[in-house]
Coordinates of C-alpha atoms in Angstrom, one line a residue:
M847 CA 86.1 76.3 85.2
A848 CA 86.1 78.9 82.3
K849 CA 87.5 82.1 83.1
E850 CA 84.9 84.7 83.5
M851 CA 85.3 88.4 83.1
H852 CA 85.1 91.0 85.5
L853 CA 82.8 94.3 85.5
I854 CA 83.0 97.3 87.9
G855 CA 80.6 100.2 87.5
Y856 CA 82.4 103.6 87.1
C857 CA 80.9 106.5 89.2
C858 CA 81.3 110.3 90.1
A859 CA 79.5 112.3 92.6
T860 CA 79.1 114.9 89.9
P861 CA 76.1 115.8 87.1
T862 CA 78.2 114.4 84.4
W863 CA 80.9 111.6 84.3
H864 CA 82.3 111.0 80.7
H865 CA 79.9 112.7 78.6
N866 CA 79.8 116.3 79.2
G867 CA 76.4 116.8 77.3
S868 CA 74.6 114.1 78.8
W869 CA 72.9 116.3 81.4
R870 CA 70.8 117.9 78.8
H871 CA 69.4 114.7 77.8
F872 CA 65.7 114.2 79.0
E873 CA 66.4 111.1 80.4
S874 CA 69.5 112.4 82.5
D875 CA 69.4 112.2 86.4
A876 CA 72.3 114.8 86.3
L877 CA 69.9 117.0 88.4
D878 CA 69.6 115.0 91.1
A879 CA 73.5 114.7 91.5
L880 CA 73.2 116.0 95.3
D881 CA 70.6 113.3 96.2
P882 CA 72.0 109.9 97.4
R883 CA 69.2 108.2 96.2
R884 CA 70.6 108.8 92.7
Y885 CA 73.7 107.0 93.5
E886 CA 71.8 104.1 95.7
N887 CA 69.5 103.7 92.5
I888 CA 72.8 103.2 90.5
A889 CA 74.0 100.6 92.8
R890 CA 70.9 98.7 92.8
I891 CA 70.9 98.2 89.0
L892 CA 74.6 97.4 89.1
E893 CA 74.2 94.6 91.8
R894 CA 71.2 93.3 89.9
G895 CA 73.5 92.9 87.2
K896 CA 76.3 90.9 89.2
F897 CA 78.9 93.4 89.0
D898 CA 81.8 92.9 90.9
G899 CA 81.7 96.4 92.2
M900 CA 81.3 100.1 91.8
F901 CA 83.8 102.8 92.4
F902 CA 83.8 106.7 92.8
V903 CA 86.4 108.9 91.0
D904 CA 86.9 112.0 93.3
V905 CA 89.3 115.2 92.9
Q906 CA 89.8 117.5 95.8
M907 CA 89.3 120.8 93.7
I908 CA 86.8 122.5 91.4
E909 CA 89.0 122.3 88.3
E910 CA 90.4 125.7 86.9
V911 CA 93.4 125.0 84.6
F912 CA 91.5 126.4 81.5
G913 CA 91.9 129.8 81.4
G914 CA 92.9 130.1 85.0
S915 CA 89.2 129.9 86.2
F916 CA 86.7 127.6 87.1
H917 CA 84.2 129.3 84.9
A918 CA 84.0 126.8 82.2
N919 CA 83.6 124.0 84.7
L920 CA 80.4 125.6 86.3
H921 CA 79.1 127.5 83.7
Q922 CA 78.4 124.0 82.4
P923 CA 78.7 120.9 84.2
G924 CA 82.1 119.7 83.9
Q925 CA 83.4 117.2 86.3
T926 CA 82.6 119.4 89.4
W927 CA 83.0 116.9 92.6
L928 CA 80.0 117.8 94.8
L929 CA 79.9 115.1 97.7
D930 CA 82.1 112.7 99.6
P931 CA 82.3 109.4 98.0
M932 CA 83.0 107.9 101.4
Q933 CA 79.9 109.1 102.8
L934 CA 77.8 108.1 99.7
L935 CA 79.1 104.5 100.0
A936 CA 78.0 104.2 103.6
T937 CA 74.4 104.8 102.3
I938 CA 75.0 102.4 99.7
A939 CA 76.3 99.6 101.7
R940 CA 72.8 99.7 103.4
V941 CA 70.9 99.2 100.3
T942 CA 73.3 96.5 98.7
S943 CA 74.3 93.2 99.9
R944 CA 76.9 91.9 97.3
L945 CA 78.3 94.8 95.3
G946 CA 81.9 96.0 96.0
L947 CA 82.3 99.6 97.0
A948 CA 85.4 101.5 96.3
A949 CA 86.4 105.3 96.5
T950 CA 89.3 107.3 95.4
M951 CA 91.5 108.7 98.2
S952 CA 95.1 110.3 97.5
T953 CA 98.3 109.3 99.2
S954 CA 99.6 112.9 98.5
L955 CA 96.7 114.4 100.8
Y956 CA 95.7 112.1 103.4
P957 CA 97.8 110.6 106.1
P958 CA 98.0 106.9 106.4
F959 CA 95.8 106.6 109.8
H960 CA 93.0 108.5 108.0
I961 CA 92.9 106.3 105.2
A962 CA 93.2 103.2 107.1
K963 CA 90.3 104.2 109.0
A964 CA 88.1 105.0 106.6
F965 CA 88.4 102.1 104.7
A966 CA 88.4 99.8 107.7
S967 CA 85.3 101.3 108.6
L968 CA 83.7 101.1 105.2
D969 CA 84.7 97.6 105.4
H970 CA 83.0 96.8 108.4
I971 CA 79.8 98.6 107.3
S972 CA 79.4 96.7 104.0
G973 CA 80.4 93.5 105.4
G974 CA 83.7 93.0 103.6
R975 CA 83.2 95.1 100.0
A976 CA 85.4 97.8 100.4
G977 CA 87.9 99.0 97.8
W978 CA 90.4 101.9 97.7
N979 CA 91.1 103.5 94.4
V980 CA 94.5 104.9 95.2
V981 CA 95.8 108.0 93.4
T982 CA 98.9 110.2 93.9
S983 CA 97.1 113.4 92.7
A984 CA 98.1 115.6 90.0
N985 CA 97.1 119.2 90.6
D986 CA 98.9 121.8 92.8
N987 CA 95.6 123.2 93.6
E988 CA 94.4 120.1 95.3
A989 CA 97.5 120.3 97.6
K990 CA 96.6 123.9 98.5
N991 CA 93.1 123.1 99.7
F992 CA 94.9 120.7 102.3
G993 CA 97.4 123.5 103.3
F994 CA 100.4 122.3 101.3
E995 CA 102.0 124.7 98.7
R996 CA 102.5 121.9 96.1
L997 CA 102.8 118.2 95.5
L998 CA 105.9 116.6 95.4
E999 CA 107.6 115.7 92.0
K1000 CA 105.7 112.9 90.2
S1001 CA 108.0 110.0 90.7
L1002 CA 108.5 111.1 94.7
R1003 CA 104.8 110.9 94.7
Y1004 CA 104.8 107.4 94.0
D1005 CA 107.7 106.9 96.6
Q1006 CA 105.4 108.7 99.0
G1007 CA 102.7 106.2 97.8
D1008 CA 104.8 103.2 98.4
E1009 CA 105.3 104.5 102.1
V1010 CA 101.7 105.3 102.3
L1011 CA 100.5 101.6 101.4
E1012 CA 103.0 100.2 103.8
A1013 CA 101.7 102.3 106.7
T1014 CA 98.1 101.4 106.0
H1015 CA 98.5 97.7 105.6
A1016 CA 100.7 97.9 109.0
L1017 CA 97.8 99.6 110.6
W1018 CA 95.0 97.1 109.1
N1019 CA 97.0 94.4 110.8
S1020 CA 97.7 96.0 113.8
W1021 CA 94.7 94.0 115.3
E1022 CA 94.9 90.3 115.0
A1023 CA 92.1 88.4 113.6
D1024 CA 91.1 86.9 116.9
A1025 CA 91.6 90.0 119.1
F1026 CA 88.0 90.2 119.9
I1027 CA 87.0 87.8 123.0
L1028 CA 83.4 89.4 123.6
D1029 CA 83.2 87.3 126.8
R1030 CA 80.3 88.8 129.1
E1031 CA 80.7 86.3 131.7
N1032 CA 84.4 86.9 132.1
A1033 CA 84.4 90.7 131.5
I1034 CA 86.6 90.4 128.7
Y1035 CA 85.8 92.4 125.5
A1036 CA 89.0 92.3 123.7
D1037 CA 92.8 90.8 124.3
P1038 CA 95.1 93.8 124.5
S1039 CA 98.1 91.4 123.6
K1040 CA 96.8 90.9 120.2
V1041 CA 96.8 94.6 119.3
H1042 CA 100.2 96.2 118.7
H1043 CA 101.8 99.5 118.0
V1044 CA 103.1 100.1 114.5
N1045 CA 105.5 102.4 114.8
Y1046 CA 105.9 103.1 111.0
R1047 CA 108.6 105.5 110.1
G1048 CA 109.4 106.1 106.5
K1049 CA 110.9 109.4 104.6
Y1050 CA 107.5 110.7 103.9
V1051 CA 104.8 109.6 106.5
S1052 CA 105.0 107.8 109.8
T1053 CA 102.2 106.5 112.2
R1054 CA 102.3 105.1 115.6
G1055 CA 99.4 102.9 115.7
P1056 CA 97.5 101.0 116.5
L1057 CA 94.5 101.5 114.5
T1058 CA 91.4 102.2 116.4
T1059 CA 89.1 100.5 114.2
P1060 CA 89.5 96.7 114.5
R1061 CA 90.6 94.2 112.0
C1062 CA 88.1 94.6 109.1
P1063 CA 86.4 91.5 107.4
Q1064 CA 88.5 91.4 104.3
G1065 CA 91.8 92.3 106.3
S1066 CA 92.4 95.1 104.1
P1067 CA 90.3 96.8 101.2
V1068 CA 90.8 95.9 97.6
I1069 CA 93.5 98.0 96.2
M1070 CA 92.6 99.9 92.8
Q1071 CA 94.8 102.0 90.9
A1072 CA 95.0 103.8 87.5
G1073 CA 98.8 104.9 86.8
A1074 CA 99.8 104.6 83.2
S1075 CA 103.3 105.8 83.3
D1076 CA 106.2 103.6 83.9
R1077 CA 106.4 104.6 87.4
G1078 CA 102.8 103.9 87.9
R1079 CA 103.0 100.6 86.3
E1080 CA 105.8 99.7 88.7
F1081 CA 103.4 100.8 91.5
A1082 CA 100.7 98.8 90.4
G1083 CA 102.7 95.7 89.8
R1084 CA 103.6 95.8 93.5
W1085 CA 100.1 96.8 95.1
A1086 CA 97.0 96.8 92.5
E1087 CA 94.2 94.1 92.7
V1088 CA 92.3 96.1 90.2
I1089 CA 93.8 98.4 87.5
F1090 CA 91.6 101.1 85.7
A1091 CA 93.1 101.7 82.4
I1092 CA 92.3 104.0 79.3
H1093 CA 93.2 103.0 76.1
S1094 CA 91.7 103.6 72.6
S1095 CA 92.9 100.4 70.8
K1096 CA 93.3 96.5 71.3
K1097 CA 96.8 97.0 70.4
H1098 CA 97.5 99.5 73.1
M1099 CA 95.3 97.3 75.7
K1100 CA 97.4 94.3 75.1
A1101 CA 100.6 96.0 75.1
F1102 CA 99.7 97.6 78.7
Y1103 CA 98.1 94.1 79.7
D1104 CA 101.2 92.2 78.9
D1105 CA 103.6 94.8 80.8
V1106 CA 101.8 95.1 83.9
K1107 CA 101.1 91.3 84.3
S1108 CA 104.8 90.9 83.9
R1109 CA 105.6 93.4 86.6
V1110 CA 103.0 91.8 88.9
V1111 CA 105.0 88.7 88.6
K1112 CA 108.2 90.6 89.1
H1113 CA 107.0 91.4 92.6
G1114 CA 106.2 88.1 93.6
R1115 CA 102.3 88.4 93.2
D1116 CA 100.1 86.0 91.4
P1117 CA 98.9 87.7 88.0
S1118 CA 95.4 86.3 88.5
H1119 CA 95.1 88.5 91.7
C1120 CA 95.6 91.9 89.4
A1121 CA 92.4 92.3 87.2
I1122 CA 93.3 94.7 84.4
L1123 CA 90.1 96.6 83.2
P1124 CA 90.0 98.8 80.7
S1125 CA 87.1 101.6 80.6
V1126 CA 84.5 101.6 78.0
D1127 CA 81.4 104.0 77.6
V1128 CA 78.3 102.2 76.5
I1129 CA 75.3 103.2 74.5
I1130 CA 72.9 100.2 73.8
G1131 CA 70.1 100.2 71.4
E1132 CA 67.6 97.4 70.1
T1133 CA 69.1 97.6 66.7
E1134 CA 72.4 98.9 65.3
T1135 CA 70.3 101.7 63.5
I1136 CA 68.6 102.8 67.0
A1137 CA 72.1 102.6 68.9
R1138 CA 73.6 104.8 66.3
E1139 CA 70.7 107.1 66.4
K1140 CA 70.7 107.4 70.2
A1141 CA 74.6 107.9 70.1
D1142 CA 74.2 110.7 67.5
Y1143 CA 71.6 112.7 69.3
L1144 CA 73.6 112.1 72.6
N1145 CA 76.7 113.2 71.0
S1146 CA 75.3 116.3 69.4
L1147 CA 74.9 117.5 72.8
V1148 CA 78.6 117.8 73.6
S1149 CA 80.5 120.8 74.0
P1150 CA 83.9 121.0 72.4
E1151 CA 85.1 123.9 74.4
L1152 CA 84.2 122.2 77.8
G1153 CA 85.9 119.2 76.4
V1154 CA 88.9 121.1 75.7
A1155 CA 88.8 122.7 79.2
G1156 CA 88.5 118.9 80.6
I1157 CA 92.0 118.2 78.6
S1158 CA 93.4 121.3 80.3
N1159 CA 92.4 120.2 83.8
S1160 CA 93.5 116.5 83.1
I1161 CA 97.1 117.3 81.7
G1162 CA 97.5 120.6 83.8
V1163 CA 98.2 122.6 80.7
D1164 CA 96.1 125.8 80.0
L1165 CA 95.1 125.5 76.3
S1166 CA 92.6 128.2 76.5
N1167 CA 94.9 130.3 74.4
Y1168 CA 95.3 127.8 71.7
P1169 CA 93.1 128.2 68.5
L1170 CA 90.1 125.3 68.7
D1171 CA 91.1 124.5 64.9
K1172 CA 94.8 124.2 65.7
P1173 CA 96.0 121.0 64.2
L1174 CA 97.0 118.4 67.2
E1175 CA 100.7 117.8 65.5
D1176 CA 101.4 121.3 65.6
M1177 CA 101.0 121.6 69.6
E1178 CA 104.1 121.0 71.4
I1179 CA 102.5 120.1 74.9
T1180 CA 105.5 118.6 77.0
Q1181 CA 103.9 119.0 80.6
G1182 CA 101.2 117.0 82.3
P1183 CA 100.9 113.1 82.9
R1184 CA 102.6 111.3 80.4
G1185 CA 100.0 108.3 80.5
M1186 CA 97.1 110.8 80.0
L1187 CA 99.0 112.7 77.2
D1188 CA 99.7 109.4 75.2
V1189 CA 96.1 108.5 75.3
I1190 CA 95.0 112.1 73.9
L1191 CA 97.7 112.2 71.2
Q1192 CA 96.9 108.5 70.0
G1193 CA 95.6 109.0 66.3
S1194 CA 96.1 112.4 66.2
E1195 CA 97.1 112.9 62.7
G1196 CA 94.7 115.3 61.0
K1197 CA 92.7 116.2 63.9
T1198 CA 92.4 119.8 65.8
L1199 CA 92.0 120.7 69.0
R1200 CA 88.4 121.1 68.6
D1201 CA 88.4 117.6 67.5
A1202 CA 89.8 116.6 70.6
G1203 CA 87.8 118.5 72.8
R1204 CA 84.8 116.7 71.1
A1205 CA 86.2 113.5 71.8
W1206 CA 87.1 114.2 75.1
G1207 CA 83.5 115.4 75.9
V1208 CA 81.8 112.3 74.4
S1209 CA 84.0 110.0 76.2
Q1210 CA 87.3 111.3 77.8
M1211 CA 89.0 109.2 75.2
N1212 CA 87.4 106.1 76.2
P1213 CA 86.1 103.7 73.5
Q1214 CA 82.6 104.3 73.0
L1215 CA 80.9 101.1 72.5
V1216 CA 77.5 101.7 70.2
G1217 CA 75.4 98.8 69.2
T1218 CA 73.0 96.1 70.0
P1219 CA 73.5 94.0 73.3
K1220 CA 75.0 91.3 71.0
T1221 CA 77.4 93.2 69.2
V1222 CA 78.6 95.2 72.2
A1223 CA 79.1 91.8 73.8
D1224 CA 80.9 90.4 70.6
H1225 CA 83.4 93.3 71.0
M1226 CA 84.0 92.7 74.8
Q1227 CA 84.3 88.9 74.4
D1228 CA 86.9 89.6 71.7
L1229 CA 89.0 91.7 73.8
F1230 CA 88.7 89.5 76.9
E1231 CA 89.4 86.2 75.2
S1232 CA 92.5 87.9 73.3
E1233 CA 93.9 88.6 76.9
A1234 CA 94.0 92.2 76.3
C1235 CA 92.0 92.5 79.7
D1236 CA 90.3 90.7 82.3
G1237 CA 87.1 92.6 82.0
F1238 CA 86.1 96.1 81.9
I1239 CA 85.2 99.5 83.8
V1240 CA 81.6 100.3 82.5
C1241 CA 80.8 103.9 82.1
P1242 CA 77.5 104.8 81.0
S1243 CA 77.1 107.3 78.5
L1244 CA 73.9 108.3 80.2
T1245 CA 72.7 107.7 83.7
P1246 CA 70.8 105.9 84.7
S1247 CA 69.5 104.4 81.3
S1248 CA 72.7 103.1 79.9
Y1249 CA 73.2 100.9 83.1
V1250 CA 69.8 99.7 82.7
Q1251 CA 70.3 98.7 79.0
F1252 CA 73.7 97.1 79.8
V1253 CA 72.5 95.3 82.6
D1254 CA 69.2 93.8 80.8
G1255 CA 70.9 93.4 77.7
V1256 CA 74.6 92.8 77.3
V1257 CA 74.9 91.0 80.9
P1258 CA 72.4 88.0 79.6
E1259 CA 74.3 88.0 76.6
L1260 CA 77.8 87.6 78.6
Q1261 CA 76.2 85.1 80.8
R1262 CA 74.8 82.8 77.9
R1263 CA 78.3 82.8 76.6
G1264 CA 79.7 81.7 80.0
I1265 CA 82.2 84.4 80.3
F1266 CA 80.4 86.1 83.1
R1267 CA 78.8 84.8 86.7
T1268 CA 75.0 84.3 86.7
D1269 CA 75.0 84.7 90.4
Y1270 CA 77.9 85.8 93.4
Q1271 CA 79.9 82.9 94.5
G1272 CA 81.2 84.9 97.7
L1273 CA 80.4 87.8 100.0
T1274 CA 83.4 90.2 99.6
F1275 CA 84.7 92.3 97.0
R1276 CA 88.0 90.2 97.1
D1277 CA 85.7 87.1 96.7
H1278 CA 84.3 88.6 93.4
L1279 CA 87.7 89.8 91.7
R1280 CA 89.2 86.1 92.7
S1281 CA 86.2 83.9 91.6

């Protein structure tokens, strides 16, 4: 059987996602950001397109690095995280039957027992479709919202993350698969001998167990991760089943792909069990001209200043005092997440901070694929068959119409070429990723 690509839809419980001007477009559903029906509709579209899953990015603060205030991110709708994704996914589970459902939760903020129970519950509610997008968090303001003064130093956050993953897996395994007896006649609900304490104790976290939620359909949720630093890649090599990557060129995609796959093998895992999916933003038109006109109009709505605020929030460095027309190569930025800084500085020659803010406002440095279903499929097929990726995280430039056009146009092109499924072959999120 020919290898088929994997597709996961990108979601945020926010007015806008990557494109900071899209909320002003007449087709946008951004003003319904507090309505769960918005996200249920998107999930139905993705399931109709046979996507492996959807996942919600989430941050536990209103971002206020830029200018030391959240003014910029509320005056215009930056990525302000309005609803809890876990509760949204529980509603989405009831209107879908195959689509994988993943949410972000931080190993730096939540204890292992909470994480394990939340995702085991979602896996039961969805019939085996839960996924956990693992993050270690990057901003001390998130820590303060949870009663901590600050986050651990970055490399230590990954050490803590390793312990949280060890502890959550121990909790998910604290109920054996056949612990439920459900014997009314003999009055035996469950076999206590098949439920076990965990007694996990590490340097950073501990948990007694057993988990109160029984063993879930998948055994454990699918593990997603997005770290691009060397330590983040090592963490991915040990744990990740899906990697959300951000790269601006085929060269960078391929180098990342080869590096992470080698780390997966080093940890004794099957490299085919780790899908590396770069993120792409899509704008589809019936012709190249129509697609370009759509993109030009949508991109004209972008706020470069809000884009610079987004960069500030992403790297944790206040850029409000830098002139917008300052060349990027003249800016000495040494703080912030190294992986994201590298993405922002790729191809920075001759560009200003305003240019970077505009690019961030358009797609947060993701490649923006603009074209017909055929030309977009051509580009995706080239990257996939060059082993620069195993598929894509698809982010709509405009919701929900970008998803509709992708599912109605690009998906059939990929199916005709034999590189994307025509129907689901399994029931669970992990089934989709391994088929």
